[in-house]
Coordinates of C-alpha atoms in Angstrom, one line a residue:
Chain Z
M200 CA 210.4 90.6 90.7
K201 CA 206.7 90.2 90.8
A202 CA 206.4 93.7 92.2
L203 CA 208.5 95.0 89.3
L204 CA 206.3 93.3 86.8
L205 CA 203.2 94.5 88.4
S206 CA 204.4 98.1 88.6
L207 CA 205.5 97.9 84.9
L208 CA 201.9 96.9 84.0
L209 CA 200.3 99.3 86.3
V210 CA 202.1 102.5 85.6
P211 CA 201.2 102.6 81.9
A212 CA 197.6 101.7 82.8
L213 CA 197.4 104.6 85.3
V214 CA 198.8 107.0 82.9
L215 CA 196.3 105.9 80.3
A216 CA 193.4 106.2 82.8
Q217 CA 194.1 109.9 83.3
A218 CA 192.0 112.1 81.2
P219 CA 193.7 114.9 79.3
V220 CA 194.0 118.2 81.1
I221 CA 193.6 121.4 79.1
E222 CA 196.5 123.8 79.8
I223 CA 194.8 127.0 79.6
S224 CA 197.6 129.6 79.6
G225 CA 200.8 129.7 77.6
A226 CA 201.7 130.2 74.0
N227 CA 200.8 126.8 72.9
F228 CA 197.1 127.1 74.2
R229 CA 194.6 126.2 71.5
P230 CA 190.8 126.0 72.3
L231 CA 189.5 122.5 72.1
P232 CA 187.2 121.8 69.1
L233 CA 184.1 120.7 70.7
A234 CA 180.8 119.6 69.1
S235 CA 177.7 120.1 71.2
P236 CA 174.6 119.2 69.3
A237 CA 171.2 120.4 70.6
P238 CA 170.0 118.4 73.7
S239 CA 167.7 115.6 72.9
V240 CA 164.3 115.9 74.9
Q241 CA 162.8 112.7 76.3
D242 CA 159.1 112.2 76.9
G243 CA 157.5 114.9 79.2
G244 CA 160.2 117.6 78.3
D245 CA 159.1 120.7 76.5
K246 CA 160.9 122.4 73.7
K247 CA 161.0 125.9 75.3
T248 CA 162.8 124.6 78.5
A249 CA 165.3 122.8 76.4
G250 CA 165.9 125.8 74.3
A251 CA 166.5 128.0 77.4
F252 CA 168.9 125.1 78.6
D253 CA 170.7 124.9 75.3
T254 CA 171.2 128.8 75.0
A255 CA 172.7 128.9 78.5
F256 CA 174.9 125.8 78.0
T257 CA 176.2 127.0 74.7
Y258 CA 176.9 130.4 76.0
D259 CA 178.9 128.9 79.0
L260 CA 181.0 126.7 76.8
T261 CA 181.6 129.5 74.2
A262 CA 182.6 132.2 76.8
S263 CA 184.8 129.9 78.7
G264 CA 187.7 130.5 76.3
I265 CA 188.8 126.9 76.4
F266 CA 186.5 125.5 73.8
Q267 CA 186.1 126.1 70.1
V268 CA 182.3 125.3 70.1
L269 CA 181.7 124.1 66.5
D270 CA 179.0 125.6 64.3
R271 CA 176.0 123.2 64.3
A272 CA 175.3 124.2 60.6
G273 CA 178.3 122.1 59.5
F274 CA 177.2 118.9 61.3
T275 CA 176.5 115.8 59.2
A276 CA 175.6 113.3 61.8
D277 CA 172.2 111.9 62.1
A278 CA 170.1 114.2 64.4
K279 CA 168.4 111.1 65.9
E280 CA 171.8 109.6 66.7
G281 CA 171.8 108.1 70.3
M282 CA 173.7 109.0 73.5
T283 CA 175.8 105.9 73.7
A284 CA 179.2 105.2 72.1
A285 CA 177.8 102.3 70.2
S286 CA 175.1 104.3 68.4
I287 CA 177.4 107.2 67.6
N288 CA 179.1 107.6 64.1
F289 CA 182.4 109.1 65.3
S290 CA 183.9 109.4 61.7
R291 CA 181.0 112.1 61.0
W292 CA 182.1 114.1 64.0
A293 CA 185.7 113.9 62.9
D294 CA 184.7 115.0 59.4
V295 CA 183.5 118.3 60.9
G296 CA 186.6 118.9 62.9
A297 CA 185.4 117.8 66.5
E298 CA 187.9 116.4 68.9
S299 CA 185.4 116.1 71.7
L300 CA 181.6 115.4 71.5
V301 CA 179.2 116.4 74.4
K302 CA 175.7 115.1 74.3
V303 CA 172.9 116.1 76.7
S304 CA 169.6 114.4 77.2
L305 CA 166.9 116.2 79.1
A306 CA 163.9 114.6 80.8
Q307 CA 161.2 116.4 82.8
D308 CA 159.5 114.7 85.7
G309 CA 156.7 116.9 87.2
S310 CA 158.5 120.0 88.6
S311 CA 162.1 118.5 88.2
L312 CA 164.4 118.7 85.2
R313 CA 167.1 116.1 84.8
G314 CA 169.9 116.5 82.4
E315 CA 172.3 113.6 81.5
M316 CA 175.5 114.7 79.9
R317 CA 178.0 112.4 78.2
L318 CA 181.4 113.3 76.8
F319 CA 183.2 111.4 74.1
N320 CA 186.6 111.4 72.7
V321 CA 186.0 111.5 68.9
A322 CA 189.3 110.0 67.9
T323 CA 188.9 107.0 70.2
G324 CA 185.1 106.8 70.6
H325 CA 185.8 106.5 74.3
E326 CA 183.2 107.9 76.7
D327 CA 185.2 110.2 79.0
L328 CA 182.5 111.5 81.3
K329 CA 179.0 110.8 82.3
V330 CA 177.1 113.2 84.7
A331 CA 173.6 113.6 85.6
K332 CA 172.2 116.6 87.5
D333 CA 168.8 117.8 88.5
A334 CA 167.2 121.3 88.7
P335 CA 163.7 122.7 89.2
A336 CA 162.0 122.5 85.8
N337 CA 161.5 126.3 85.7
E338 CA 165.3 126.9 86.1
P339 CA 166.8 125.1 83.0
R340 CA 169.6 127.7 83.0
K341 CA 170.7 126.5 86.5
L342 CA 170.9 123.0 85.1
A343 CA 172.9 124.2 82.1
H344 CA 175.5 126.0 84.4
A345 CA 175.9 123.0 86.6
L346 CA 176.5 120.6 83.6
A347 CA 178.9 123.2 81.9
D348 CA 180.7 123.4 85.3
A349 CA 181.1 119.6 85.4
L350 CA 182.6 119.7 81.8
Y351 CA 184.9 122.6 82.6
R352 CA 186.1 120.9 85.7
H353 CA 186.7 117.6 83.8
F354 CA 189.1 119.3 81.3
T355 CA 190.8 121.9 83.6
R356 CA 190.6 120.3 87.1
E357 CA 189.5 123.8 88.3
A358 CA 186.2 125.4 89.3
S359 CA 184.5 127.1 86.4
P360 CA 183.0 130.6 86.6
F361 CA 179.5 129.3 85.6
L362 CA 178.1 128.9 89.2
S363 CA 179.4 132.2 90.4
R364 CA 177.5 135.4 90.9
I365 CA 178.0 138.9 89.8
T366 CA 176.7 142.3 91.0
Y367 CA 176.2 145.3 88.9
V368 CA 174.5 148.7 88.6
R369 CA 171.6 149.4 86.2
K370 CA 171.1 153.0 85.2
A371 CA 167.6 153.8 84.3
G372 CA 166.6 157.5 84.2
A373 CA 167.9 159.2 87.2
N374 CA 168.1 156.1 89.2
R375 CA 171.0 153.8 89.7
D376 CA 170.1 150.4 91.3
V377 CA 172.3 147.6 92.5
Y378 CA 171.5 144.1 91.2
V379 CA 172.9 140.6 91.8
A380 CA 172.7 138.0 89.1
D381 CA 174.0 134.6 87.7
W382 CA 177.5 134.9 86.1
D383 CA 176.0 135.5 82.7
G384 CA 174.0 138.5 84.0
M385 CA 170.7 136.5 83.9
G386 CA 168.3 135.9 86.7
A387 CA 168.9 139.3 88.2
Q388 CA 167.5 140.3 91.6
A389 CA 167.3 144.0 92.5
L390 CA 168.7 145.0 95.9
T391 CA 167.7 148.6 95.7
R392 CA 164.7 150.3 94.0
G393 CA 165.2 153.9 93.0
G394 CA 167.7 156.5 94.2
T395 CA 171.5 156.5 93.6
H396 CA 173.5 153.4 94.5
I397 CA 176.9 152.8 93.0
L398 CA 180.0 150.7 92.9
P399 CA 178.8 147.4 94.4
T400 CA 181.0 144.6 95.4
L401 CA 180.2 141.0 96.4
S402 CA 181.4 139.6 99.7
P403 CA 182.5 135.9 99.7
A404 CA 179.3 135.2 101.7
G405 CA 177.2 136.6 99.0
Q406 CA 176.4 140.0 100.6
V407 CA 176.8 143.2 98.6
A408 CA 178.5 146.4 99.8
Y409 CA 177.8 149.5 97.8
T410 CA 177.9 153.4 98.0
S411 CA 174.4 154.9 98.4
Y412 CA 173.1 158.3 98.5
R413 CA 170.2 157.3 100.7
K414 CA 171.0 160.2 103.1
N415 CA 172.1 162.6 100.3
R416 CA 175.6 161.9 100.8
P417 CA 177.7 158.9 99.8
D418 CA 177.9 156.3 102.5
I419 CA 178.7 152.7 102.5
Y420 CA 176.0 150.0 103.1
V421 CA 176.0 146.2 103.1
Q422 CA 173.0 144.2 102.2
S423 CA 172.1 140.6 101.5
P424 CA 169.6 139.8 98.7
G425 CA 166.2 140.1 100.2
G426 CA 167.7 141.7 103.4
E427 CA 167.8 145.2 104.7
A428 CA 170.5 147.6 103.9
K429 CA 172.9 148.3 106.8
A430 CA 175.1 151.3 107.0
V431 CA 178.8 150.5 107.8
V432 CA 180.6 153.6 107.0
T433 CA 178.9 157.0 107.4
N434 CA 181.7 159.4 108.5
G435 CA 183.7 161.7 106.3
Q436 CA 182.4 163.6 103.3
M437 CA 182.3 160.6 100.8
A438 CA 182.9 156.9 101.3
T439 CA 183.3 155.1 98.1
G440 CA 185.0 152.0 96.4
V441 CA 184.5 149.4 99.1
A442 CA 186.3 146.0 98.7
F443 CA 185.9 142.9 100.8
S444 CA 189.1 141.1 101.9
P445 CA 189.3 137.5 100.4
D446 CA 188.1 136.1 103.7
G447 CA 185.2 138.5 103.9
R448 CA 186.2 139.7 107.4
R449 CA 187.6 143.1 106.5
I450 CA 186.7 146.0 104.0
A451 CA 188.9 148.5 102.5
Y452 CA 187.4 151.8 101.2
A453 CA 188.3 155.4 100.3
L454 CA 187.1 158.3 102.5
A455 CA 187.3 161.8 101.4
E456 CA 188.1 164.5 104.0
G457 CA 188.9 168.0 102.9
E458 CA 191.0 168.0 99.7
S459 CA 192.3 164.5 100.1
A460 CA 190.9 160.9 100.1
Q461 CA 192.6 158.2 102.0
I462 CA 192.3 154.4 102.1
Y463 CA 190.9 152.9 105.3
V464 CA 190.7 149.2 106.4
A465 CA 188.0 148.2 108.8
A466 CA 186.1 145.1 110.1
A467 CA 183.4 144.0 107.7
D468 CA 180.9 145.9 110.0
G469 CA 182.7 149.1 109.8
S470 CA 184.2 148.8 113.2
G471 CA 187.9 149.6 114.1
A472 CA 188.5 151.6 110.9
K473 CA 192.1 152.7 110.4
A474 CA 193.6 154.9 107.7
I475 CA 196.4 153.2 105.9
T476 CA 197.4 156.0 103.6
D477 CA 198.4 159.4 104.6
T478 CA 198.9 162.0 101.8
P479 CA 197.7 165.4 102.9
Y480 CA 196.7 166.6 99.5
G481 CA 196.6 163.5 97.3
L482 CA 193.5 161.4 96.4
N483 CA 193.8 157.5 97.2
T484 CA 191.0 155.5 96.0
S485 CA 189.7 152.1 94.5
P486 CA 191.3 149.7 96.8
T487 CA 191.6 146.0 95.7
W488 CA 192.9 143.1 97.9
S489 CA 195.5 140.6 96.8
P490 CA 194.1 137.0 97.1
D491 CA 196.2 136.3 100.2
G492 CA 194.7 139.4 101.9
K493 CA 198.3 140.7 102.7
R494 CA 198.4 143.5 100.1
I495 CA 196.1 146.1 98.7
A496 CA 196.4 147.8 95.2
F497 CA 194.9 151.2 94.8
V498 CA 194.8 154.3 92.8
S499 CA 196.6 157.6 93.8
N500 CA 197.6 160.8 92.2
R501 CA 200.4 161.5 94.6
G502 CA 202.8 161.3 91.6
G503 CA 200.8 164.0 89.7
S504 CA 198.4 161.7 87.8
P505 CA 196.2 158.7 88.7
Q506 CA 198.4 155.6 88.7
V507 CA 198.1 152.2 90.2
Y508 CA 200.1 151.5 93.5
V509 CA 200.6 148.5 95.7
M510 CA 201.1 148.4 99.5
G511 CA 200.9 146.1 102.4
A512 CA 197.4 145.8 104.0
D513 CA 198.7 147.8 106.9
G514 CA 199.8 150.7 104.6
S515 CA 203.5 149.6 104.6
G516 CA 205.8 149.4 101.6
V517 CA 203.9 151.6 99.0
K518 CA 205.3 151.0 95.6
R519 CA 204.1 152.5 92.1
L520 CA 203.1 149.8 89.7
T521 CA 202.0 151.6 86.5
F522 CA 204.1 154.1 84.7
Q523 CA 202.5 154.3 81.3
G524 CA 199.7 156.8 80.4
N525 CA 198.6 159.5 82.8
Y526 CA 195.1 158.3 83.8
N527 CA 195.0 154.7 85.2
Q528 CA 192.2 153.7 87.5
T529 CA 189.7 150.9 88.7
P530 CA 192.3 148.2 89.4
D531 CA 191.1 144.6 90.1
W532 CA 193.6 142.1 91.6
S533 CA 193.3 138.7 89.8
P534 CA 192.4 135.8 92.2
R535 CA 195.5 134.0 90.9
G536 CA 197.6 136.8 92.4
D537 CA 199.8 137.5 89.3
L538 CA 197.9 140.3 87.5
I539 CA 196.0 143.5 88.2
A540 CA 193.5 144.5 85.5
F541 CA 192.9 148.3 85.2
T542 CA 191.3 150.9 83.0
A543 CA 193.5 153.5 81.3
R544 CA 192.4 156.7 79.4
D545 CA 194.2 157.5 76.3
E546 CA 194.8 160.9 74.6
R547 CA 191.5 160.5 72.6
N548 CA 189.6 160.2 75.9
A549 CA 188.7 156.7 75.3
F550 CA 189.0 154.1 78.1
D551 CA 190.7 150.7 77.4
L552 CA 191.6 147.8 79.5
F553 CA 195.1 146.6 80.5
T554 CA 196.6 144.1 82.9
V555 CA 199.8 144.8 84.8
H556 CA 201.9 141.9 86.2
V557 CA 202.4 142.6 89.9
E558 CA 206.0 141.3 90.1
T559 CA 207.4 142.3 86.7
G560 CA 205.3 145.4 86.1
K561 CA 204.7 144.2 82.5
V562 CA 201.7 145.8 80.9
T563 CA 199.4 144.0 78.4
R564 CA 196.7 145.7 76.4
L565 CA 193.3 143.9 76.4
T566 CA 191.0 146.1 74.4
Q567 CA 191.6 148.6 71.5
D568 CA 189.5 150.6 69.0
Q569 CA 186.2 149.3 70.3
G570 CA 184.6 152.2 72.1
S571 CA 185.3 152.8 75.8
N572 CA 185.9 149.8 77.9
E573 CA 186.0 150.2 81.7
E574 CA 185.7 148.6 85.1
P575 CA 187.4 145.2 84.7
T576 CA 186.6 142.4 87.2
F577 CA 188.1 139.0 87.3
S578 CA 186.2 135.8 87.6
P579 CA 186.7 133.9 90.8
N580 CA 189.1 131.5 89.0
G581 CA 191.0 134.4 87.3
R582 CA 190.4 133.0 83.8
L583 CA 188.0 135.6 82.6
I584 CA 187.4 139.3 82.8
M585 CA 184.1 141.1 82.8
F586 CA 183.8 144.7 81.9
S587 CA 181.4 147.5 80.7
T588 CA 181.7 148.8 77.3
N589 CA 179.8 151.2 75.0
R590 CA 181.1 149.7 71.8
N591 CA 177.6 148.9 70.6
G592 CA 175.9 152.0 72.1
G593 CA 174.5 152.4 75.6
A594 CA 176.6 150.6 78.2
H595 CA 176.7 146.7 78.1
L596 CA 178.6 144.2 80.1
W597 CA 181.1 141.9 78.1
V598 CA 183.4 139.1 79.0
M599 CA 186.7 138.0 77.6
T600 CA 189.6 135.8 78.6
A601 CA 192.3 137.3 81.0
E602 CA 194.4 137.6 77.8
G603 CA 191.8 139.7 76.1
N604 CA 190.6 137.1 73.6
N605 CA 187.2 135.8 72.8
Q606 CA 185.2 139.0 73.7
L607 CA 181.5 138.5 74.0
P608 CA 178.5 140.5 75.3
L609 CA 176.6 138.9 78.2
P610 CA 173.2 137.7 77.0
M611 CA 171.4 140.5 78.7
E612 CA 168.7 142.7 77.2
K613 CA 169.8 146.2 76.0
G614 CA 170.2 148.8 78.7
H615 CA 172.7 150.8 80.7
W616 CA 174.7 148.3 82.8
L617 CA 177.7 149.5 84.8
T618 CA 180.5 148.6 87.3
P619 CA 180.2 144.8 87.3
D620 CA 181.9 143.0 90.2
W621 CA 182.5 139.2 90.2
G622 CA 182.2 137.4 93.6
T623 CA 185.1 135.6 94.9
A624 CA 183.3 132.4 95.7
P625 CA 181.0 130.2 93.8
A626 CA 177.4 130.4 94.7
A627 CA 176.4 127.7 97.2
K628 CA 174.8 124.7 95.3
Chain R
M45 CA 182.9 140.9 27.8
G46 CA 183.2 142.9 24.6
M47 CA 183.5 140.0 22.2
G48 CA 181.4 141.1 19.4
G49 CA 181.6 143.6 16.5
G50 CA 184.9 145.3 16.3
K51 CA 184.7 146.6 12.6
G52 CA 181.3 147.8 11.7
G53 CA 180.4 151.3 12.4
G54 CA 176.6 151.0 13.1
G55 CA 175.7 147.4 12.4
R56 CA 174.9 145.0 15.2
T57 CA 176.7 141.6 15.2
T58 CA 175.8 138.4 16.7
M59 CA 178.1 136.9 19.4
S60 CA 178.9 133.4 18.5
E61 CA 181.7 132.5 20.9
I62 CA 181.1 130.3 23.9
N63 CA 181.1 132.3 27.0
V64 CA 183.9 130.7 29.1
T65 CA 184.0 133.2 31.8
P66 CA 182.2 131.3 34.5
M67 CA 184.3 128.2 33.9
V68 CA 187.5 130.3 33.9
D69 CA 186.5 131.9 37.1
V70 CA 186.0 128.6 38.8
M71 CA 189.3 127.2 37.6
L72 CA 191.3 130.2 38.5
V73 CA 189.9 130.9 42.0
L74 CA 190.4 127.3 43.0
L75 CA 194.1 128.2 43.2
I76 CA 195.7 125.0 43.2
I77 CA 194.1 121.9 41.9
F78 CA 196.3 118.9 42.5
M79 CA 195.6 115.2 42.4
V80 CA 195.4 112.9 45.3
T81 CA 195.6 109.2 44.6
A82 CA 193.6 106.7 46.7
P83 CA 193.3 108.0 50.1
L84 CA 190.9 105.1 50.5
I85 CA 190.8 105.0 54.2
Q86 CA 189.5 108.6 54.5
Q87 CA 186.1 107.9 52.9
G88 CA 183.2 105.5 52.9
V89 CA 181.6 105.9 49.6
K90 CA 182.7 103.6 46.7
V91 CA 183.2 105.2 43.4
N92 CA 185.0 104.3 40.3
L93 CA 188.0 106.7 40.0
P94 CA 189.4 108.1 36.9
E95 CA 192.9 106.9 36.2
T96 CA 195.8 109.2 35.7
K97 CA 199.6 109.2 35.1
A98 CA 200.2 112.0 37.7
T99 CA 202.9 111.5 40.1
P100 CA 201.6 111.0 43.6
V101 CA 202.7 113.1 46.6
E102 CA 202.3 112.2 50.2
A103 CA 199.4 113.5 52.0
T104 CA 200.1 113.3 55.6
E105 CA 196.9 114.7 57.3
K106 CA 193.4 113.6 57.1
K107 CA 191.3 116.0 55.1
V108 CA 187.6 116.4 54.5
V109 CA 186.7 114.1 51.6
L110 CA 183.8 115.0 49.3
S111 CA 182.5 112.2 47.1
I112 CA 180.3 112.1 44.1
D113 CA 178.9 108.6 43.4
A114 CA 177.6 107.4 40.0
G115 CA 174.2 108.6 41.0
K116 CA 175.5 112.1 41.3
K117 CA 174.8 112.0 45.2
V118 CA 177.2 114.1 47.0
Y119 CA 178.8 113.1 50.3
I120 CA 180.9 114.7 53.0
G121 CA 182.7 111.8 54.5
D122 CA 180.1 109.0 54.4
A123 CA 177.2 111.4 55.0
E124 CA 175.0 112.3 52.0
V125 CA 174.5 116.0 51.7
P126 CA 172.1 117.6 49.2
L127 CA 174.1 119.8 46.8
E128 CA 172.1 122.9 47.8
E129 CA 173.4 122.4 51.4
L130 CA 177.0 121.6 50.5
E131 CA 178.1 125.2 50.7
T132 CA 176.6 125.9 54.0
K133 CA 177.9 122.6 55.5
L134 CA 181.4 123.3 54.2
A135 CA 181.4 126.9 55.4
A136 CA 180.5 125.8 58.9
N137 CA 182.8 122.9 58.8
A138 CA 185.7 123.7 61.2
K139 CA 188.0 121.2 59.7
A140 CA 187.5 122.3 56.1
Q141 CA 187.8 125.9 57.2
A142 CA 191.0 125.3 59.1
D143 CA 192.6 123.5 56.2
K144 CA 191.0 125.5 53.5
E145 CA 191.4 122.3 51.6
V146 CA 189.2 119.2 50.7
Y147 CA 189.7 116.1 48.7
L148 CA 187.2 115.5 45.9
H149 CA 186.5 111.9 45.1
A150 CA 184.2 111.6 42.0
D151 CA 183.1 108.5 40.2
R152 CA 184.5 108.4 36.6
D153 CA 180.9 108.3 35.2
V154 CA 179.9 111.5 36.9
P155 CA 179.3 114.3 34.3
Y156 CA 182.0 117.0 34.4
G157 CA 179.2 119.7 35.0
V158 CA 178.4 118.0 38.4
V159 CA 182.0 118.0 39.5
V160 CA 182.2 121.7 38.5
E161 CA 179.2 122.6 40.6
V162 CA 180.6 120.8 43.7
M163 CA 183.9 122.5 43.2
A164 CA 182.1 125.9 42.8
A165 CA 180.3 125.2 46.1
A166 CA 183.4 124.5 47.8
Q167 CA 185.0 127.6 46.4
R168 CA 182.0 129.8 47.7
A169 CA 182.4 128.1 51.0
G170 CA 186.0 129.5 51.3
I171 CA 187.9 126.3 50.2
K172 CA 191.1 127.3 48.4
N173 CA 192.4 123.9 47.4
V174 CA 190.5 121.0 46.1
G175 CA 192.5 117.8 45.7
M176 CA 191.3 115.5 43.0
I177 CA 191.4 111.9 44.0
T178 CA 192.3 109.5 41.1
D179 CA 193.2 106.0 40.7
P180 CA 196.8 105.4 39.8
S181 CA 196.3 101.6 39.3
T182 CA 197.0 101.6 35.5
G183 CA 198.3 104.9 34.9
G184 CA 201.2 106.1 37.1
K185 CA 204.2 104.4 38.5
A186 CA 203.0 104.5 42.0
S187 CA 200.7 101.5 41.2
N188 CA 199.6 100.5 44.6
P189 CA 195.8 100.6 44.8
G190 CA 194.3 100.1 48.1
N191 CA 197.4 101.6 49.6
K192 CA 196.8 102.5 53.3
T193 CA 199.0 105.6 52.9
P194 CA 197.1 108.4 51.3
T195 CA 199.1 109.9 48.5
A196 CA 198.5 112.8 46.4
G197 CA 199.3 113.5 42.8
G198 CA 201.1 116.9 42.6
A199 CA 201.7 119.4 39.9
K200 CA 199.2 122.0 38.8
G201 CA 200.2 121.6 35.3
K202 CA 199.1 118.0 35.1
S203 CA 195.5 118.7 36.4
K204 CA 194.3 119.5 32.8
E205 CA 195.4 116.2 31.6
A206 CA 193.5 114.4 34.5
K207 CA 190.3 116.0 33.5
R208 CA 190.4 115.2 29.9

């Protein structure tokens, strides 16, 4: 009897203690209205550092697709309001439509920057989360990504994309160079300097594989940031479109020979290469691995026009996946496994982005009437898609949700940025 | 608005009518003006409310409440906002923008012009409906001042009466 009474008391208490989880997909999804006032700066902190933190933090929350970050111009709360529940006038936050309130306080101590973040439920006034993190004082953006990640994890129980890395190509004059950067394109490091280096992809260990014309023909190289480029595929006429398997141990790539191009799978160092397609006059390119490493999607024109196909990682069981349009290319398999994003060219010669469901074949359009949009790549948690677009002139990298909502440019300077690839694992921290 | 001189061929005439255009614009563009009686739990500023005979209707959701006190100070909720900032604040207010509706809670001693200015600011901020909060204690049948349940007085047609 006692046990029964105890369980009756405990069960509701446990249920109440669980914080809400945001269900990200589905028809009922609604972004959470979140108020995020500018961080307060304690003694020793400087405004410029706080500004850089604030910009990165706000961008992360806005681009996440799960929050409706409220416009600060509408806020009516006292700017000097404190960080604790007792000092916060919650009705003022409710008046501007906030359901959650996140407050950050920054303090600088010598070369270290400390950020304390508190999250409140506006309706109840309850403090739901309190996190403190440190970063070097000259890297306020890193601190912003770490705190935004903590907030994302609190609401979704999933890793955010904010600590992950991307690689892309910058076109400048005749040169095409490979860079690695934080998820928002900032803090970029060049891997190559001058020449033509294209189609980079990140390995789970943080290495970058790309096609390079160093020896005046396209070969595949692998390189770590700060390390030397190592050639891994140098045979055939043209080796392109390399992709790492999810465990990083194997690579798949396309190798042109004569009038055909075949997909090969090899160990990550290029050894033991084996062709897994065999179409004498067809082109097979752009391989992308399923998250379990058992299947590979690729582009083939064996049916007359470039279409997305799926096969086993040993080349067995080839199945055509796309049937609409006559020019589908650059597939990227979602880390969640269900979708493959790809680029399709329409009759106006514009490129747009779509996803196709691997099992049902259902195609969903993600972009329309906004310039050419190409080269989709999923975030490591599968919730966001990055792509290159010329909608504002030049070529810029943008990000959107996997459903095509909330399309935003990366906060990078203007330039010619191409072929982004999002790593499969978060950066070590 | 060609109001002057219809008859004369060459002579200039003087316009003597009151130009009602700005007021008519404000009144028409605020599509529905209905009355809300005593949603007292929604606001924090004490004002003397006009009394009406309008029939209250139920207001189920909390709305953004604008208040004007006897000193002509304007508030969003309990936060004082300078009149010149009201439009910006409302335009950026997620709740007001989602509802396209606010409640206006003006002291009975506030000049009509100030009320119109606040309504115009709300209209420029994209608010379609302004609910006028009035006090039903001596006027209407629903005489329950201080009622915890917000009630709203309905009927567009009666709004004129309320403002007399």
